[in-house]
Amino acid sequence: MAIDASELPIVNGALDILGQRVITEAQLITTPDNRSSKLAARSYELQRDMLLRDHRWNFAMKRVTLSVAVTAPDHKYDFAFSLPSDSLRIVEINNTPIYRWGGGSWYEDPDAGKWKVEGQSIITNVSDDLEVLYISRVSTYSEMDPMFVNALQYKCAAEWAVKLSGKASDKESASQMFGSL
């Protein structure tokens, strides 16, 4: 996957942290196969989506009302609701948290037993419309919070450090900065 020009400020921020040459918009067209471009193209979106999913960033939160899908699930639940296409993680259904943070990771809240998130659907025995709060995939730089941009730059720098600079100390430094944000 190619890097979009709108993502260059974040990618180049990560490269700056590592003391690497930045990628210009012209290079995306004329020489998209340099080492930094290839690495960013392979992993930038994954790093962005992982960071979005891990936190409740205000700029990425969306609310929608979902109606029951036409196709019912073929198991113990009677109804299915299709998730929005930009959904990275469901946070609440009808004001009930779906996941809680504990022990260093997210876990399914036992109080959310009426609903189950499976694949790209919410399955349930409740036929009423669902009010859903979710973390959306945001890929436009101008819509991102500056703190998120900074964290993403350090996350990418930590991920790319050894491959680009060859120094484990660069990875450690970027990881420490990411952890301190």
CSV table of C-alpha atoms in Angstrom, one decimal:
chain,number,residue,atom,x,y,z
A,1,MET,CA,0.0,0.0,0.0
A,2,ALA,CA,1.3,3.4,-0.9
A,3,ILE,CA,1.7,6.3,1.5
A,4,ASP,CA,-0.8,9.1,0.9
A,5,ALA,CA,0.7,12.6,0.8
A,6,SER,CA,-1.6,13.7,3.6
A,7,GLU,CA,0.1,11.2,5.9
A,8,LEU,CA,3.6,12.5,5.2
A,9,PRO,CA,3.8,14.9,8.2
A,10,ILE,CA,3.4,12.0,10.6
A,11,VAL,CA,5.6,9.6,8.7
A,12,ASN,CA,8.3,12.3,8.3
A,13,GLY,CA,8.0,13.2,12.0
A,14,ALA,CA,8.9,9.5,12.8
A,15,LEU,CA,11.8,9.6,10.4
A,16,ASP,CA,13.0,12.9,11.9
A,17,ILE,CA,13.0,11.3,15.4
A,18,LEU,CA,15.3,8.6,14.0
A,19,GLY,CA,17.6,11.1,12.2
A,20,GLN,CA,16.5,9.7,8.8
A,21,ARG,CA,15.9,11.6,5.6
A,22,VAL,CA,12.3,12.7,5.1
A,23,ILE,CA,10.1,11.6,2.2
A,24,THR,CA,8.9,14.3,-0.2
A,25,GLU,CA,5.6,14.2,-2.0
A,26,ALA,CA,7.6,14.0,-5.3
A,27,GLN,CA,9.5,10.9,-4.0
A,28,LEU,CA,6.1,9.1,-3.5
A,29,ILE,CA,5.6,9.4,-7.3
A,30,THR,CA,9.1,9.1,-8.7
A,31,THR,CA,10.9,6.8,-6.2
A,32,PRO,CA,8.3,5.1,-4.0
A,33,ASP,CA,10.7,2.2,-3.4
A,34,ASN,CA,13.2,3.8,-1.1
A,35,ARG,CA,13.8,2.0,2.2
A,36,SER,CA,11.8,4.5,4.4
A,37,SER,CA,8.9,4.6,2.0
A,38,LYS,CA,8.7,0.9,1.7
A,39,LEU,CA,8.7,0.4,5.5
A,40,ALA,CA,6.2,3.2,6.1
A,41,ALA,CA,3.9,1.8,3.3
A,42,ARG,CA,4.0,-1.7,5.0
A,43,SER,CA,3.3,-0.6,8.6
A,44,TYR,CA,2.1,2.9,9.0
A,45,GLU,CA,-1.7,2.2,8.7
A,46,LEU,CA,-1.4,-0.7,11.1
A,47,GLN,CA,0.5,1.4,13.7
A,48,ARG,CA,-2.1,4.2,13.3
A,49,ASP,CA,-5.1,1.8,13.7
A,50,MET,CA,-3.5,0.1,16.7
A,51,LEU,CA,-3.0,3.4,18.5
A,52,LEU,CA,-6.5,4.6,17.7
A,53,ARG,CA,-8.0,1.3,18.9
A,54,ASP,CA,-6.0,1.3,22.2
A,55,HIS,CA,-7.3,4.7,23.5
A,56,ARG,CA,-10.6,6.6,23.6
A,57,TRP,CA,-9.3,9.6,21.5
A,58,ASN,CA,-12.0,12.2,21.4
A,59,PHE,CA,-11.4,13.0,17.8
A,60,ALA,CA,-12.0,9.4,16.8
A,61,MET,CA,-15.2,8.8,18.7
A,62,LYS,CA,-18.5,8.5,16.8
A,63,ARG,CA,-22.1,7.7,17.7
A,64,VAL,CA,-24.5,6.0,15.4
A,65,THR,CA,-27.9,4.3,15.6
A,66,LEU,CA,-27.8,0.8,14.1
A,67,SER,CA,-30.9,-1.0,12.8
A,68,VAL,CA,-31.2,-4.8,12.7
A,69,ALA,CA,-29.5,-6.3,9.6
A,70,VAL,CA,-31.6,-8.3,7.0
A,71,THR,CA,-29.7,-11.5,7.6
A,72,ALA,CA,-30.1,-13.1,11.0
A,73,PRO,CA,-27.3,-15.0,12.6
A,74,ASP,CA,-27.4,-18.8,12.4
A,75,HIS,CA,-26.7,-19.5,16.1
A,76,LYS,CA,-28.2,-18.8,19.5
A,77,TYR,CA,-28.7,-15.1,18.8
A,78,ASP,CA,-31.7,-13.9,16.9
A,79,PHE,CA,-30.5,-10.5,15.5
A,80,ALA,CA,-27.4,-9.1,13.9
A,81,PHE,CA,-26.4,-5.5,13.4
A,82,SER,CA,-23.6,-4.5,10.9
A,83,LEU,CA,-20.8,-2.5,12.3
A,84,PRO,CA,-19.9,0.8,10.6
A,85,SER,CA,-17.2,0.3,8.0
A,86,ASP,CA,-14.8,2.7,9.8
A,87,SER,CA,-15.2,1.0,13.2
A,88,LEU,CA,-12.0,-0.1,15.0
A,89,ARG,CA,-13.6,-0.9,18.4
A,90,ILE,CA,-17.1,-0.7,19.9
A,91,VAL,CA,-17.0,1.2,23.2
A,92,GLU,CA,-20.6,1.3,24.3
A,93,ILE,CA,-24.0,-0.1,23.2
A,94,ASN,CA,-27.0,1.7,24.6
A,95,ASN,CA,-24.7,3.5,27.1
A,96,THR,CA,-23.3,0.2,28.4
A,97,PRO,CA,-19.5,-0.3,28.2
A,98,ILE,CA,-18.5,-3.3,26.1
A,99,TYR,CA,-14.9,-3.5,27.2
A,100,ARG,CA,-13.0,-2.5,30.3
A,101,TRP,CA,-9.3,-1.8,30.8
A,102,GLY,CA,-7.6,-3.9,33.3
A,103,GLY,CA,-4.3,-5.8,33.8
A,104,GLY,CA,-2.7,-4.1,30.8
A,105,SER,CA,-5.4,-5.0,28.2
A,106,TRP,CA,-9.0,-4.7,27.3
A,107,TYR,CA,-11.4,-7.4,28.3
A,108,GLU,CA,-15.1,-7.9,27.6
A,109,ASP,CA,-17.3,-6.4,30.3
A,110,PRO,CA,-19.5,-9.2,31.9
A,111,ASP,CA,-22.3,-6.6,32.2
A,112,ALA,CA,-22.5,-6.3,28.4
A,113,GLY,CA,-23.9,-9.9,28.1
A,114,LYS,CA,-26.9,-8.8,26.0
A,115,TRP,CA,-24.6,-8.1,23.1
A,116,LYS,CA,-21.6,-9.8,21.5
A,117,VAL,CA,-19.3,-8.3,19.0
A,118,GLU,CA,-18.2,-10.9,16.4
A,119,GLY,CA,-16.5,-10.1,13.2
A,120,GLN,CA,-18.2,-7.1,11.6
A,121,SER,CA,-21.4,-7.6,13.5
A,122,ILE,CA,-23.1,-7.1,16.9
A,123,ILE,CA,-25.2,-10.1,17.7
A,124,THR,CA,-28.0,-10.0,20.2
A,125,ASN,CA,-31.5,-11.2,21.1
A,126,VAL,CA,-32.7,-7.6,21.3
A,127,SER,CA,-34.4,-6.4,18.1
A,128,ASP,CA,-34.5,-2.6,19.0
A,129,ASP,CA,-32.2,-0.2,17.3
A,130,LEU,CA,-28.8,0.1,19.0
A,131,GLU,CA,-27.1,3.3,20.0
A,132,VAL,CA,-23.4,2.6,19.5
A,133,LEU,CA,-20.4,4.6,20.5
A,134,TYR,CA,-17.3,3.5,18.7
A,135,ILE,CA,-13.7,4.4,17.8
A,136,SER,CA,-13.5,5.2,14.2
A,137,ARG,CA,-10.6,4.9,11.7
A,138,VAL,CA,-9.3,8.4,11.1
A,139,SER,CA,-6.8,8.8,8.3
A,140,THR,CA,-6.9,12.5,7.7
A,141,TYR,CA,-4.0,14.3,9.4
A,142,SER,CA,-6.0,17.6,9.8
A,143,GLU,CA,-8.7,15.7,11.9
A,144,MET,CA,-6.2,14.2,14.3
A,145,ASP,CA,-5.4,15.6,17.8
A,146,PRO,CA,-1.8,16.9,18.1
A,147,MET,CA,-1.2,14.6,21.1
A,148,PHE,CA,-2.2,11.6,19.0
A,149,VAL,CA,0.0,12.7,16.1
A,150,ASN,CA,3.0,13.0,18.5
A,151,ALA,CA,2.3,9.6,20.0
A,152,LEU,CA,1.9,8.0,16.5
A,153,GLN,CA,5.2,9.5,15.4
A,154,TYR,CA,7.0,8.0,18.4
A,155,LYS,CA,5.2,4.7,18.0
A,156,CYS,CA,6.2,4.5,14.3
A,157,ALA,CA,9.8,5.5,15.1
A,158,ALA,CA,10.0,2.8,17.8
A,159,GLU,CA,8.7,0.2,15.2
A,160,TRP,CA,11.0,1.3,12.4
A,161,ALA,CA,14.1,2.2,14.4
A,162,VAL,CA,16.2,-0.9,14.1
A,163,LYS,CA,15.3,-1.5,10.4
A,164,LEU,CA,16.2,2.1,9.4
A,165,SER,CA,19.0,3.1,11.8
A,166,GLY,CA,20.3,-0.2,12.8
A,167,LYS,CA,20.5,1.0,16.4
A,168,ALA,CA,18.6,-0.7,19.3
A,169,SER,CA,19.2,2.5,21.3
A,170,ASP,CA,17.0,4.4,18.8
A,171,LYS,CA,14.2,2.0,19.4
A,172,GLU,CA,14.6,2.2,23.2
A,173,SER,CA,14.6,6.0,23.1
A,174,ALA,CA,11.5,6.2,20.9
A,175,SER,CA,9.7,3.6,23.0
A,176,GLN,CA,10.5,5.5,26.2
A,177,MET,CA,9.2,8.7,24.7
A,178,PHE,CA,6.0,7.0,23.4
A,179,GLY,CA,5.5,5.5,26.8
A,180,SER,CA,5.8,8.8,28.5
A,181,LEU,CA,3.1,10.5,26.5
